[in-house]
Amino acid sequence: MASEEELFANIDALLAEEPQLPPPAERARLREAAGITQARLATALKTTTQTVKNYENGRSEPKTPRLEAYQRLLNGWAAKYPAHGAPAAEPAPAPAPRPEPVPETFTGTAVSETSEAETAPVQAPAVAAAPERPAARPATSSRRPAGKKAAKPAVDPRFPHGPLAVLDGDGSAYGVDGIVLDCPARTVPELVEWTLRESGLGAPKLSRHGKDADPLIVLTAAAAVKLGLPERLEDRRGLRLPEDHPVVKQVLKAKWQLTQRGFGPWARIYRKAQGRDRQCVQLAVLPWDALDSRAWPGVAEMEPADVARVVGVYAQRVITPRGSTAVSGLELMTALRPPTRPVRDEETGNWVSGLNPGSLGTEPMDPAPPEGQPEHPAIYHSGWKGGFLHEEAYQWVRSVDLLTDEECTLPYAVGLDLNTAFLAAAARLVVGLSAPDHFHAPAFNPKIPGSWLVDLSHVELDPRLPSPFTPTGERPTGPAWYQTHTVAYAQELGYNVEPIEAYLRRETGAYLDPWHDRLKTAYVDTLADLGVTKDLTDAEFLAAMERHKDVDPAMAAVLSAIKATVKGGIGKLFENPQGKGYKDGDPWPAMQRPTWRPDIRAAVISKARVNMHRKLSNMAKMTGLYPLAVLSDCVVYPAPSPSPLDFLPYAESGKPIPGAFRLGPTPGLAKLEGVQSMLWAVDLMEQGLNPARHIKGGDAVLDEGE
């Protein structure tokens, strides 16, 4: 006879087994007996109507934690609606159980697909216990102070489950706001079909005349292997699968197409649009470094639910990624300023596609000769020898011979970094929209964007400051090409400017305004999620910035991606030819798009560099301090203490004085970059090295152009 211990062990083993659900037909009977539609049940379970249908016809089974919640619901219905039809006895009211702590990603109300019976969202059932997945740890709540939370984006009924999902090897697809979908796909074509037909993924257009964002599926390593993809992409140069790979053959056999870049870390799979409905899915393959650790630090190692949170917040605040952050930065410009809009043909009365005012249009534009580079076909074949525009960010170090004894006796070198300086420069920036026209000896007009050949070598400035006219900070030696903002600054300083010639654009506009506004809001909101808000005092701001990356690693990764989007988006405006086989004079892919605009990149960088010099000059006037070095948007000052509070200019009221460097969380304001000893800084300067590059310590290199 079995002992009590053996019996109890057997019972414990049964209890440990996965919960058992009634047969599929019984699940449907219980739901219908309760008068609940499939759509309403899908809302409660945070899944799709099709998934509920699959549960009730036996095509798929729920997984934890949805399994336990579904079983709890079915058990409750079974007690009320027995199979034989007799009314169930009313159970005695039980004391309400103390709720278990539930990860934040599984709380709240979900919005379902609309059915004829149900249109209002309902509260999801409570999950009995914290699930083992989707995250290895509970989701971290926002540290944003009460009353400062950013408004949650409205849910588009066409895309009830958000812009994207992260697919794991067990078929769980983790979306935004903690939603988990069941994906039955076993091949890439099946995944594409499921995404377009059943997932409810996608995002609405960012502009009235734009296009909805295609759904994004991020593949974990386990999901990639399950779909037949290799764990590692062997072609590290081309970054794509060979054309004879079985998965590529599957895609083509199913009548889907790949873009010219093939099946790589960011693969786009599409068919011709049906009317207004696009048929396109974006894939991001995590084990192939789709989320570069430089822009998305630590994300590739996160649990799928955390990856969905990071990329999902980025998609909601910036744009659904379609490639690297640089690609996304450029795509955001086009999404906010689409090249075309519907216009009525006066002759036929029909609506046709026409140019959208304020956009860059649909055709690429050749640069003015000084705005391009020698290998550009139009410039190469013209034999241009007139020199080129060289508007770049600062890389300047003051000569050690210009250091005073008083400066050398100060104990510290303190680095200040401007928040997203290129983004701040893009604000209200007027750029050229039409092709350049050539002028000889024009009168300078600071309101006209373009490139001017002018001699600024006569401008006399303090040698303890970098020249505002060159990236090296050295004084110009003769005529050179400058962007409008650079020449306007010479005029602002009180010097006469007489252009020799110029390439100017007649049609102008603030093309980057919506791009700036969206990214600024994303940056400020994400910093606020990390506890860095606009209402902090300068001392509180410095303390919050010191710990912000540790508050929530997921949101810190979002912040990093936003900064990389700014830098990369501006950089993409002047993308050079790539590849060993390139020959001068041949066209390259980047220059054949309307957003290849080196003149716009030059305008942003020129304005950013001028803004930096203006602050350096005002600091010298207000405090008598001169910089040791500047690298892009980072400046290093000799200081009496390790805190910038002791040398930045403040009024008697305690408020910072406008015009110089000011601390704060918005673009263009400053934060502490790092502190080292003055001896350390002087030693680097004597070696010809830039202290701003290493001021963080640990040989950290500044992310230039942030």
XYZ file of C-alpha atoms in Angstrom:
706
model
C 0.000 0.000 0.000
C 1.339 3.451 -0.902
C 2.556 5.642 1.915
C 1.189 9.095 2.628
C 4.436 10.663 1.391
C 4.172 8.841 -1.960
C 0.533 9.888 -2.430
C 1.311 13.498 -1.597
C 4.283 13.441 -4.010
C 2.006 12.154 -6.794
C -0.584 14.845 -6.076
C 2.096 17.563 -6.042
C 3.320 16.309 -9.396
C -0.190 16.630 -10.835
C -0.570 20.120 -9.395
C 2.724 21.127 -10.978
C 1.534 20.111 -14.443
C 0.333 22.734 -16.891
C -3.336 23.736 -16.392
C -5.721 21.648 -18.503
C -8.433 23.397 -20.492
C -11.762 21.855 -21.547
C -12.045 20.665 -25.169
C -12.279 23.382 -27.835
C -16.004 22.845 -28.453
C -16.720 23.210 -24.730
C -14.776 26.491 -24.631
C -17.021 27.896 -27.358
C -20.172 26.589 -25.601
C -19.225 28.238 -22.317
C -18.487 31.572 -23.972
C -21.769 31.540 -25.882
C -23.669 30.552 -22.731
C -22.180 33.597 -20.999
C -23.253 35.823 -23.898
C -19.734 37.034 -24.623
C -18.495 37.601 -28.169
C -15.122 36.396 -29.401
C -14.057 40.007 -29.878
C -14.845 40.907 -26.271
C -13.022 37.837 -24.979
C -10.034 38.729 -27.155
C -9.979 42.171 -25.549
C -10.033 40.693 -22.045
C -7.211 38.283 -22.870
C -5.215 40.974 -24.700
C -5.077 38.994 -27.936
C -6.805 38.964 -31.334
C -10.246 37.738 -32.319
C -8.602 35.250 -34.676
C -6.547 33.824 -31.815
C -9.720 33.225 -29.782
C -11.220 31.493 -32.821
C -8.107 29.313 -32.950
C -8.589 28.393 -29.271
C -12.165 27.348 -29.982
C -11.471 25.277 -33.086
C -8.376 23.555 -31.718
C -5.810 25.182 -34.015
C -3.766 26.667 -31.161
C -3.516 26.686 -27.364
C -2.815 29.667 -25.061
C 0.504 29.985 -23.263
C 1.426 31.350 -19.850
C 0.212 33.776 -18.482
C -2.824 33.837 -20.783
C -3.325 30.096 -20.154
C -4.007 30.568 -16.435
C -6.274 33.571 -17.021
C -8.292 31.702 -19.676
C -8.631 28.634 -17.428
C -9.833 30.790 -14.557
C -12.496 32.321 -16.782
C -13.635 28.945 -18.179
C -13.828 27.422 -14.684
C -16.057 30.301 -13.574
C -18.336 29.850 -16.558
C -18.459 26.065 -16.070
C -19.732 26.559 -12.518
C -22.522 28.841 -13.794
C -23.435 26.971 -16.982
C -23.066 23.183 -16.535
C -23.141 21.080 -19.690
C -26.469 19.325 -18.837
C -28.267 22.660 -18.689
C -29.343 22.586 -15.034
C -28.852 25.865 -13.210
C -25.774 25.923 -11.070
C -26.064 26.485 -7.349
C -25.104 29.957 -6.302
C -21.713 29.687 -4.634
C -21.261 31.287 -1.241
C -19.495 34.602 -1.560
C -15.819 34.116 -0.897
C -13.568 36.751 0.598
C -11.788 38.679 -2.078
C -8.249 37.311 -2.440
C -5.333 39.653 -1.979
C -4.107 40.427 -5.514
C -0.641 39.233 -6.381
C 1.781 41.823 -7.758
C 1.490 41.791 -11.533
C 4.184 43.073 -13.900
C 3.242 46.469 -15.277
C 3.305 45.103 -18.819
C 0.193 42.984 -18.129
C -2.024 45.580 -16.466
C -4.536 47.939 -18.010
C -7.175 47.899 -20.682
C -6.632 46.582 -24.193
C -8.527 47.671 -27.295
C -9.862 44.882 -29.473
C -10.830 44.548 -33.081
C -14.355 45.850 -33.569
C -17.211 43.339 -33.971
C -20.871 43.946 -34.660
C -21.741 43.220 -31.018
C -18.920 44.860 -29.072
C -17.126 48.156 -29.655
C -16.113 49.280 -26.152
C -12.930 48.066 -24.479
C -13.279 46.007 -21.294
C -10.906 45.452 -18.402
C -8.571 42.511 -18.805
C -8.932 39.795 -16.147
C -6.394 39.833 -13.361
C -3.568 37.365 -13.742
C -3.359 35.079 -10.743
C 0.382 35.260 -10.323
C 3.320 37.038 -11.837
C 4.258 35.096 -14.990
C 7.672 33.646 -15.630
C 7.649 35.353 -19.058
C 7.676 37.659 -20.928
C 10.349 39.274 -18.794
C 12.904 37.743 -16.479
C 12.190 40.586 -14.077
C 9.171 42.783 -13.339
C 8.764 45.753 -15.642
C 10.205 48.933 -14.213
C 7.677 51.672 -13.623
C 8.283 55.201 -14.838
C 10.023 57.510 -12.401
C 8.393 60.583 -13.899
C 6.983 62.757 -11.089
C 3.226 62.716 -10.581
C 1.397 65.026 -12.946
C 4.262 65.061 -15.482
C 3.420 61.899 -17.400
C 3.331 62.219 -21.166
C -0.015 61.639 -22.813
C -0.426 58.091 -24.071
C -0.909 57.940 -27.858
C -4.441 57.160 -28.978
C -5.021 53.641 -30.293
C -5.894 53.462 -33.985
C -8.714 50.897 -34.400
C -6.991 49.561 -37.521
C -3.890 48.745 -35.478
C -5.221 47.681 -32.053
C -1.993 45.973 -31.023
C 0.483 48.727 -31.740
C 3.260 49.215 -34.272
C 5.342 46.079 -33.715
C 5.921 42.772 -31.969
C 8.981 40.826 -30.849
C 8.630 37.173 -31.867
C 10.229 34.501 -29.696
C 10.913 30.882 -30.520
C 7.796 29.557 -28.747
C 5.462 31.566 -30.976
C 4.822 34.323 -28.437
C 4.800 37.753 -30.065
C 5.380 40.488 -27.479
C 3.865 43.846 -28.330
C 3.614 47.260 -26.713
C 1.870 47.800 -23.367
C 2.475 44.181 -22.335
C 0.261 42.572 -24.963
C 1.238 39.031 -26.048
C -0.039 37.514 -29.282
C 0.134 33.879 -30.325
C 1.849 33.508 -33.691
C 1.441 30.078 -35.311
C 3.800 30.827 -38.230
C 6.576 28.319 -38.933
C 7.984 29.930 -42.083
C 8.740 33.494 -43.094
C 5.891 33.627 -45.672
C 3.461 32.373 -42.999
C 4.789 35.052 -40.624
C 4.191 37.767 -43.224
C 0.634 36.523 -43.864
C -0.127 36.359 -40.132
C 1.273 39.837 -39.571
C -0.847 41.416 -42.298
C -4.051 39.394 -41.765
C -4.303 38.625 -38.052
C -1.808 40.502 -35.891
C -3.469 43.920 -35.767
C -0.031 45.546 -35.983
C 0.864 48.792 -37.706
C 0.884 52.527 -37.074
C -1.023 55.458 -38.582
C 0.678 57.989 -40.835
C 2.511 60.896 -39.205
C 1.335 63.418 -41.786
C -1.962 64.041 -43.495
C -0.439 63.238 -46.872
C 1.829 60.429 -45.696
C 1.510 56.658 -45.520
C 0.734 54.326 -42.649
C 3.778 52.632 -41.144
C 4.254 49.002 -42.091
C 4.173 46.542 -39.179
C 7.532 45.534 -37.720
C 8.376 42.041 -36.461
C 11.580 41.765 -34.431
C 12.971 38.220 -34.442
C 14.854 36.827 -31.461
C 17.610 34.298 -32.099
C 15.246 31.432 -31.226
C 12.556 32.751 -33.581
C 15.067 33.237 -36.399
C 16.275 29.631 -36.112
C 12.691 28.331 -35.958
C 11.947 30.157 -39.234
C 14.984 28.602 -40.918
C 17.351 31.555 -40.673
C 21.010 31.093 -39.679
C 22.087 32.235 -36.218
C 24.851 34.314 -37.786
C 24.882 36.196 -41.067
C 27.940 34.910 -42.910
C 28.093 37.738 -45.464
C 29.435 40.464 -43.160
C 30.117 42.869 -46.042
C 26.901 42.605 -48.046
C 24.836 41.841 -44.902
C 22.331 39.648 -46.682
C 21.426 36.015 -47.252
C 22.568 34.500 -50.566
C 19.873 34.437 -53.228
C 19.821 30.630 -53.193
C 19.133 30.397 -49.455
C 16.013 28.279 -48.716
C 14.253 31.117 -46.879
C 14.770 33.499 -49.803
C 13.382 30.822 -52.137
C 10.367 30.358 -49.822
C 9.616 34.069 -49.925
C 9.834 34.297 -53.715
C 7.870 31.061 -54.239
C 5.031 32.509 -52.147
C 4.904 35.472 -54.579
C 6.440 37.943 -52.119
C 9.290 40.281 -53.037
C 12.397 41.608 -51.302
C 13.863 45.068 -51.754
C 17.217 45.553 -53.499
C 19.092 45.170 -50.220
C 17.816 41.577 -50.022
C 17.232 39.555 -46.863
C 19.476 41.173 -44.271
C 19.207 42.412 -40.684
C 16.378 44.732 -41.810
C 14.395 42.848 -44.457
C 11.335 44.331 -46.172
C 8.944 41.780 -47.647
C 6.126 43.091 -49.825
C 3.641 42.684 -52.632
C 2.083 45.365 -54.804
C -0.405 47.442 -52.819
C -4.099 46.600 -53.207
C -5.791 49.937 -53.646
C -4.852 52.017 -50.608
C -3.803 48.991 -48.550
C -0.070 48.353 -48.484
C 1.136 44.764 -48.291
C 4.506 45.124 -46.623
C 6.151 43.785 -43.466
C 9.467 44.874 -41.974
C 11.618 42.266 -40.213
C 14.473 43.040 -37.813
C 16.718 40.079 -36.994
C 18.251 40.564 -33.544
C 21.078 37.990 -33.813
C 22.224 39.761 -37.005
C 22.771 43.020 -35.084
C 19.663 44.765 -36.362
C 19.660 46.809 -33.145
C 23.234 48.115 -33.086
C 24.548 48.248 -29.523
C 25.995 51.727 -30.112
C 22.525 53.165 -30.686
C 20.530 50.586 -28.680
C 22.799 49.747 -25.718
C 21.964 46.436 -24.043
C 18.743 45.876 -26.002
C 19.915 42.777 -27.877
C 20.480 41.017 -24.524
C 17.080 41.956 -23.067
C 14.102 39.632 -22.694
C 11.622 39.820 -25.614
C 9.046 41.799 -23.607
C 11.677 44.381 -22.697
C 12.834 44.626 -26.318
C 9.200 45.242 -27.291
C 8.955 47.976 -24.671
C 12.118 49.752 -25.846
C 11.441 49.583 -29.581
C 7.725 50.169 -29.010
C 8.265 53.416 -27.099
C 10.683 54.548 -29.819
C 8.117 53.692 -32.497
C 5.363 55.603 -30.691
C 7.476 58.671 -29.971
C 9.681 58.775 -33.074
C 8.855 56.344 -35.905
C 8.535 52.609 -36.460
C 12.143 51.653 -37.302
C 12.886 50.617 -40.874
C 16.617 50.176 -40.435
C 19.380 51.760 -38.412
C 18.675 54.862 -36.351
C 20.293 56.871 -39.162
C 17.859 55.389 -41.695
C 14.983 56.001 -39.283
C 16.075 59.624 -38.841
C 15.944 60.169 -42.582
C 12.659 58.270 -42.959
C 11.160 60.484 -40.257
C 11.885 63.584 -42.341
C 9.991 62.116 -45.296
C 7.158 60.772 -43.136
C 6.567 64.238 -41.672
C 7.095 66.100 -44.983
C 5.803 63.711 -47.686
C 6.951 64.638 -51.194
C 3.479 64.518 -52.758
C -0.173 65.234 -51.992
C -3.450 64.835 -53.906
C -4.285 67.787 -56.164
C -7.203 68.286 -58.551
C -6.442 68.385 -62.249
C -8.194 71.514 -63.519
C -8.711 70.027 -67.005
C -10.141 66.636 -66.058
C -11.372 67.290 -62.534
C -9.595 64.138 -61.366
C -7.370 63.930 -58.329
C -3.727 63.353 -59.212
C -0.444 63.293 -57.343
C 1.204 66.703 -57.016
C 4.123 68.286 -55.198
C 3.600 68.846 -51.482
C 4.686 72.424 -50.648
C 7.582 72.575 -48.198
C 8.871 69.103 -49.116
C 11.957 68.056 -51.055
C 9.925 66.587 -53.916
C 10.320 63.209 -55.574
C 13.409 63.711 -57.716
C 17.063 63.892 -56.633
C 18.804 67.217 -57.059
C 22.399 67.832 -58.110
C 24.295 69.938 -55.581
C 25.940 73.224 -56.369
C 29.571 72.457 -57.297
C 31.036 73.651 -53.976
C 28.387 71.741 -51.975
C 29.189 68.268 -53.252
C 32.429 66.312 -53.470
C 34.939 65.637 -56.257
C 33.571 62.152 -57.054
C 29.980 63.296 -57.683
C 29.187 62.700 -61.390
C 27.983 66.268 -62.062
C 31.081 67.735 -60.430
C 33.587 65.150 -61.650
C 32.616 65.514 -65.308
C 32.433 69.324 -65.122
C 36.085 69.594 -64.110
C 35.233 71.874 -61.168
C 38.349 73.322 -59.481
C 36.721 76.074 -57.431
C 36.956 74.479 -53.981
C 34.370 72.980 -51.669
C 32.241 73.887 -48.696
C 33.764 72.585 -45.443
C 31.102 73.066 -42.785
C 31.898 70.527 -40.079
C 31.701 70.364 -36.294
C 34.509 71.691 -34.115
C 37.674 69.715 -33.393
C 39.830 72.343 -31.698
C 42.426 72.442 -28.916
C 43.866 75.669 -27.564
C 47.622 76.026 -27.841
C 49.313 75.365 -24.478
C 51.326 78.541 -25.090
C 48.110 80.513 -24.562
C 47.413 79.029 -21.121
C 47.898 81.497 -18.264
C 49.554 80.680 -14.931
C 46.225 81.290 -13.220
C 44.507 78.730 -15.459
C 47.225 76.142 -14.892
C 46.855 76.418 -11.110
C 43.121 75.617 -11.238
C 42.620 72.037 -10.034
C 39.956 70.750 -12.436
C 39.032 70.427 -16.095
C 35.243 70.239 -16.465
C 33.479 69.130 -19.640
C 30.071 70.491 -20.630
C 28.043 68.866 -23.384
C 25.157 70.467 -25.257
C 22.043 68.294 -25.467
C 21.354 67.247 -29.070
C 23.106 70.314 -30.478
C 22.282 69.410 -34.091
C 18.616 69.085 -33.175
C 18.665 72.511 -31.520
C 20.266 73.934 -34.678
C 17.500 72.441 -36.832
C 14.836 74.502 -35.046
C 13.302 77.158 -37.338
C 16.119 76.575 -39.818
C 15.298 77.912 -43.290
C 16.818 75.739 -46.019
C 16.721 75.724 -49.805
C 14.040 73.652 -51.517
C 14.798 74.386 -55.176
C 17.876 73.904 -57.330
C 20.795 76.329 -56.807
C 21.310 79.382 -58.994
C 24.775 80.873 -59.600
C 25.483 84.558 -58.854
C 28.604 86.725 -59.258
C 29.449 89.411 -56.678
C 26.030 89.288 -54.980
C 25.166 91.437 -51.978
C 25.078 89.239 -48.908
C 21.613 88.473 -47.537
C 21.497 86.463 -44.274
C 17.948 85.298 -45.043
C 18.859 83.428 -48.226
C 20.189 79.858 -47.754
C 23.111 78.898 -49.925
C 26.893 78.817 -50.310
C 29.003 81.978 -50.505
C 32.597 82.425 -51.645
C 33.959 85.122 -49.325
C 37.223 86.137 -47.680
C 36.947 86.122 -43.867
C 40.687 86.109 -43.164
C 40.528 89.744 -41.995
C 38.296 88.942 -39.020
C 40.307 89.480 -35.810
C 39.168 87.369 -32.821
C 40.653 86.359 -29.479
C 43.133 83.511 -30.136
C 41.995 81.842 -26.898
C 38.749 81.056 -28.703
C 38.409 78.908 -31.831
C 37.630 80.695 -35.068
C 33.888 80.363 -35.799
C 34.620 79.935 -39.498
C 36.581 76.667 -39.608
C 36.106 73.224 -37.993
C 39.715 73.261 -36.787
C 39.208 76.623 -35.138
C 42.122 78.083 -37.120
C 41.823 81.501 -38.726
C 40.991 81.431 -42.455
C 43.892 82.312 -44.777
C 41.899 83.522 -47.798
C 38.635 83.183 -49.728
C 36.629 80.040 -49.009
C 33.100 78.706 -49.389
C 30.782 79.157 -46.397
C 27.142 78.428 -45.648
C 24.853 81.390 -44.997
C 24.916 81.117 -41.179
C 28.700 81.276 -41.043
C 28.856 84.423 -43.153
C 25.972 85.979 -41.222
C 27.883 85.456 -37.981
C 30.878 87.397 -39.335
C 28.459 90.217 -40.126
C 26.950 89.884 -36.622
C 30.435 90.340 -35.151
C 30.653 93.689 -36.948
C 32.796 92.791 -39.949
C 32.148 93.665 -43.551
C 31.552 90.741 -45.917
C 31.778 91.003 -49.701
C 30.918 87.729 -51.467
C 32.825 86.978 -54.651
C 30.198 84.566 -55.930
C 27.396 82.414 -54.528
C 25.066 79.501 -55.207
C 21.658 80.414 -53.777
C 18.179 78.892 -53.745
C 15.068 80.881 -54.558
C 12.515 78.548 -52.955
C 13.023 78.136 -49.228
C 11.259 76.710 -46.193
C 11.705 75.336 -42.688
C 11.787 71.750 -43.960
C 13.139 70.276 -40.711
C 10.652 71.948 -38.350
C 8.282 68.984 -37.825
C 11.311 66.668 -37.564
C 12.792 68.888 -34.878
C 9.518 69.214 -32.982
C 8.817 65.472 -32.869
C 12.346 64.523 -31.833
C 12.529 67.283 -29.239
C 9.306 66.067 -27.638
C 10.551 62.465 -27.705
C 13.863 63.477 -26.126
C 12.314 65.600 -23.362
C 9.596 63.031 -22.549
C 12.090 60.182 -22.362
C 14.422 62.157 -20.103
C 11.408 62.890 -17.905
C 10.678 59.160 -17.693
C 14.193 58.850 -16.292
C 13.541 61.480 -13.632
C 15.091 64.464 -15.447
C 12.390 67.107 -15.757
C 12.270 70.780 -16.666
C 11.240 71.902 -13.188
C 14.462 70.768 -11.462
C 16.934 73.241 -10.052
C 20.398 73.148 -11.600
C 21.767 71.193 -8.633
C 18.879 68.730 -8.841
C 19.375 68.452 -12.600
C 23.047 67.509 -12.188
C 22.127 64.893 -9.573
C 19.339 63.459 -11.746
C 21.624 63.253 -14.804
C 24.246 61.412 -12.769
C 21.842 58.561 -12.029
C 19.385 58.699 -14.945
C 20.832 55.730 -16.852
C 20.345 53.488 -13.808
C 16.706 54.472 -13.208
C 15.355 52.355 -16.070
C 17.772 50.667 -18.522
C 14.982 50.230 -21.072
C 14.142 53.927 -21.208
C 17.848 54.796 -21.140
C 18.169 52.706 -24.322
C 15.279 54.642 -25.885
C 17.052 57.911 -25.061
C 20.257 56.642 -26.679
C 18.348 55.645 -29.818
C 16.696 59.078 -30.039
C 20.085 60.828 -29.845
C 21.499 58.472 -32.478
C 18.492 59.242 -34.700
C 19.307 62.952 -34.610
C 22.983 62.461 -35.403
C 22.426 59.746 -38.020
C 19.542 61.524 -39.741
C 21.642 64.654 -40.321
C 24.589 62.519 -41.436
C 22.453 60.677 -44.009
C 21.820 63.965 -45.828
C 25.377 63.707 -47.175
C 26.048 59.980 -47.490
C 29.240 59.190 -49.392
C 29.830 56.361 -51.869
C 30.718 53.046 -50.265
C 32.438 49.887 -51.392
C 35.888 49.048 -52.713
C 34.684 48.815 -56.301
C 33.474 52.404 -56.516
C 35.033 54.639 -59.185
C 35.011 58.453 -59.151
C 32.345 59.883 -61.418
C 29.977 56.934 -61.040
C 26.605 57.509 -59.353
C 25.958 55.782 -56.031
C 22.592 54.838 -54.444
C 22.442 57.540 -51.754
C 22.850 60.457 -54.165
C 19.883 59.223 -56.196
C 17.297 59.997 -53.514
C 15.628 63.410 -52.922
C 16.892 63.458 -49.325
C 20.549 63.467 -50.403
C 21.042 67.136 -49.588
C 24.565 68.125 -48.483
C 23.512 71.779 -48.404
C 20.925 71.082 -45.677
C 23.467 69.134 -43.629
C 25.906 72.043 -44.013
C 23.250 74.497 -42.822
C 22.580 72.464 -39.650
C 26.257 72.066 -38.795
C 27.082 75.690 -39.595
C 24.328 76.932 -37.313
C 25.367 74.493 -34.547
C 28.999 75.626 -34.725
C 28.016 79.313 -34.728
C 25.732 78.686 -31.730
C 28.662 77.080 -29.902
C 31.002 79.987 -30.653
C 28.410 82.521 -29.514
C 28.162 80.749 -26.134
C 31.974 80.513 -25.856
C 32.291 84.231 -26.545
C 29.562 85.174 -24.064
C 31.125 82.945 -21.407
C 34.429 84.775 -21.817
C 32.700 88.153 -21.473
C 30.640 87.121 -18.434
C 33.149 85.001 -16.499
C 36.600 85.598 -17.987
C 36.894 81.860 -18.664
C 38.244 80.497 -21.947
C 37.915 76.904 -23.152
C 40.747 74.395 -23.266
C 39.197 72.401 -26.100
C 36.015 71.865 -28.091
C 34.863 68.695 -29.816
C 31.578 69.057 -31.689
C 29.117 69.897 -28.894
C 31.451 69.287 -25.921
C 33.616 72.021 -24.382
C 36.210 71.678 -21.600
C 36.889 74.542 -19.165
C 39.518 75.002 -16.436
C 37.554 75.195 -13.187
C 37.984 75.813 -9.456
C 35.784 72.835 -8.513
C 34.344 69.729 -10.166
C 30.893 71.348 -10.356
C 29.838 73.639 -13.218
C 27.668 75.481 -10.676
C 30.853 77.191 -9.493
C 31.808 78.786 -12.814
C 28.649 79.179 -14.923
C 27.214 82.731 -14.874
C 24.231 83.338 -12.593
C 22.398 86.563 -11.764
C 22.045 87.789 -8.182
C 18.583 86.216 -8.156
C 20.190 82.845 -8.709
C 18.841 82.462 -12.236
C 21.248 81.565 -15.076
C 22.205 84.461 -17.342
C 20.987 83.970 -20.939
C 23.518 83.808 -23.762
C 26.136 81.590 -22.104
C 26.027 77.893 -21.247
C 22.990 76.940 -19.167
C 22.166 73.621 -17.537
C 18.923 71.866 -18.401
C 17.227 68.901 -20.128
C 16.105 70.492 -23.401
C 18.014 70.547 -26.712
C 20.702 73.232 -26.753
C 21.095 73.382 -22.973
C 24.110 71.804 -21.281
C 24.843 68.855 -19.028
C 27.989 67.722 -17.251
C 30.059 65.521 -19.562
C 32.923 64.660 -17.224
C 35.552 65.916 -14.807
C 39.316 65.331 -14.787
C 42.307 67.071 -13.243
C 43.791 70.131 -14.938
C 47.158 68.355 -15.072
C 45.517 65.541 -17.031
C 44.059 68.006 -19.551
C 47.326 69.905 -20.038
C 49.206 66.644 -20.554
C 46.821 65.664 -23.377
C 47.058 69.129 -24.925
C 50.878 68.911 -24.972
C 50.557 65.600 -26.840
C 48.300 67.224 -29.442
C 45.243 65.308 -28.174
C 41.794 66.722 -27.493
C 40.724 66.583 -23.812
C 37.051 66.845 -24.844
C 37.312 63.453 -26.517
C 38.324 61.718 -23.284
C 36.815 63.898 -20.545
C 34.405 61.144 -19.462
C 37.340 59.007 -18.380
C 38.110 55.381 -19.102
C 39.185 56.406 -22.609
C 35.535 56.993 -23.457
C 35.061 58.754 -26.772
C 32.375 61.398 -27.107
C 29.495 60.563 -29.429
C 30.187 63.474 -31.733
C 27.245 65.377 -33.080
C 24.784 64.244 -30.466
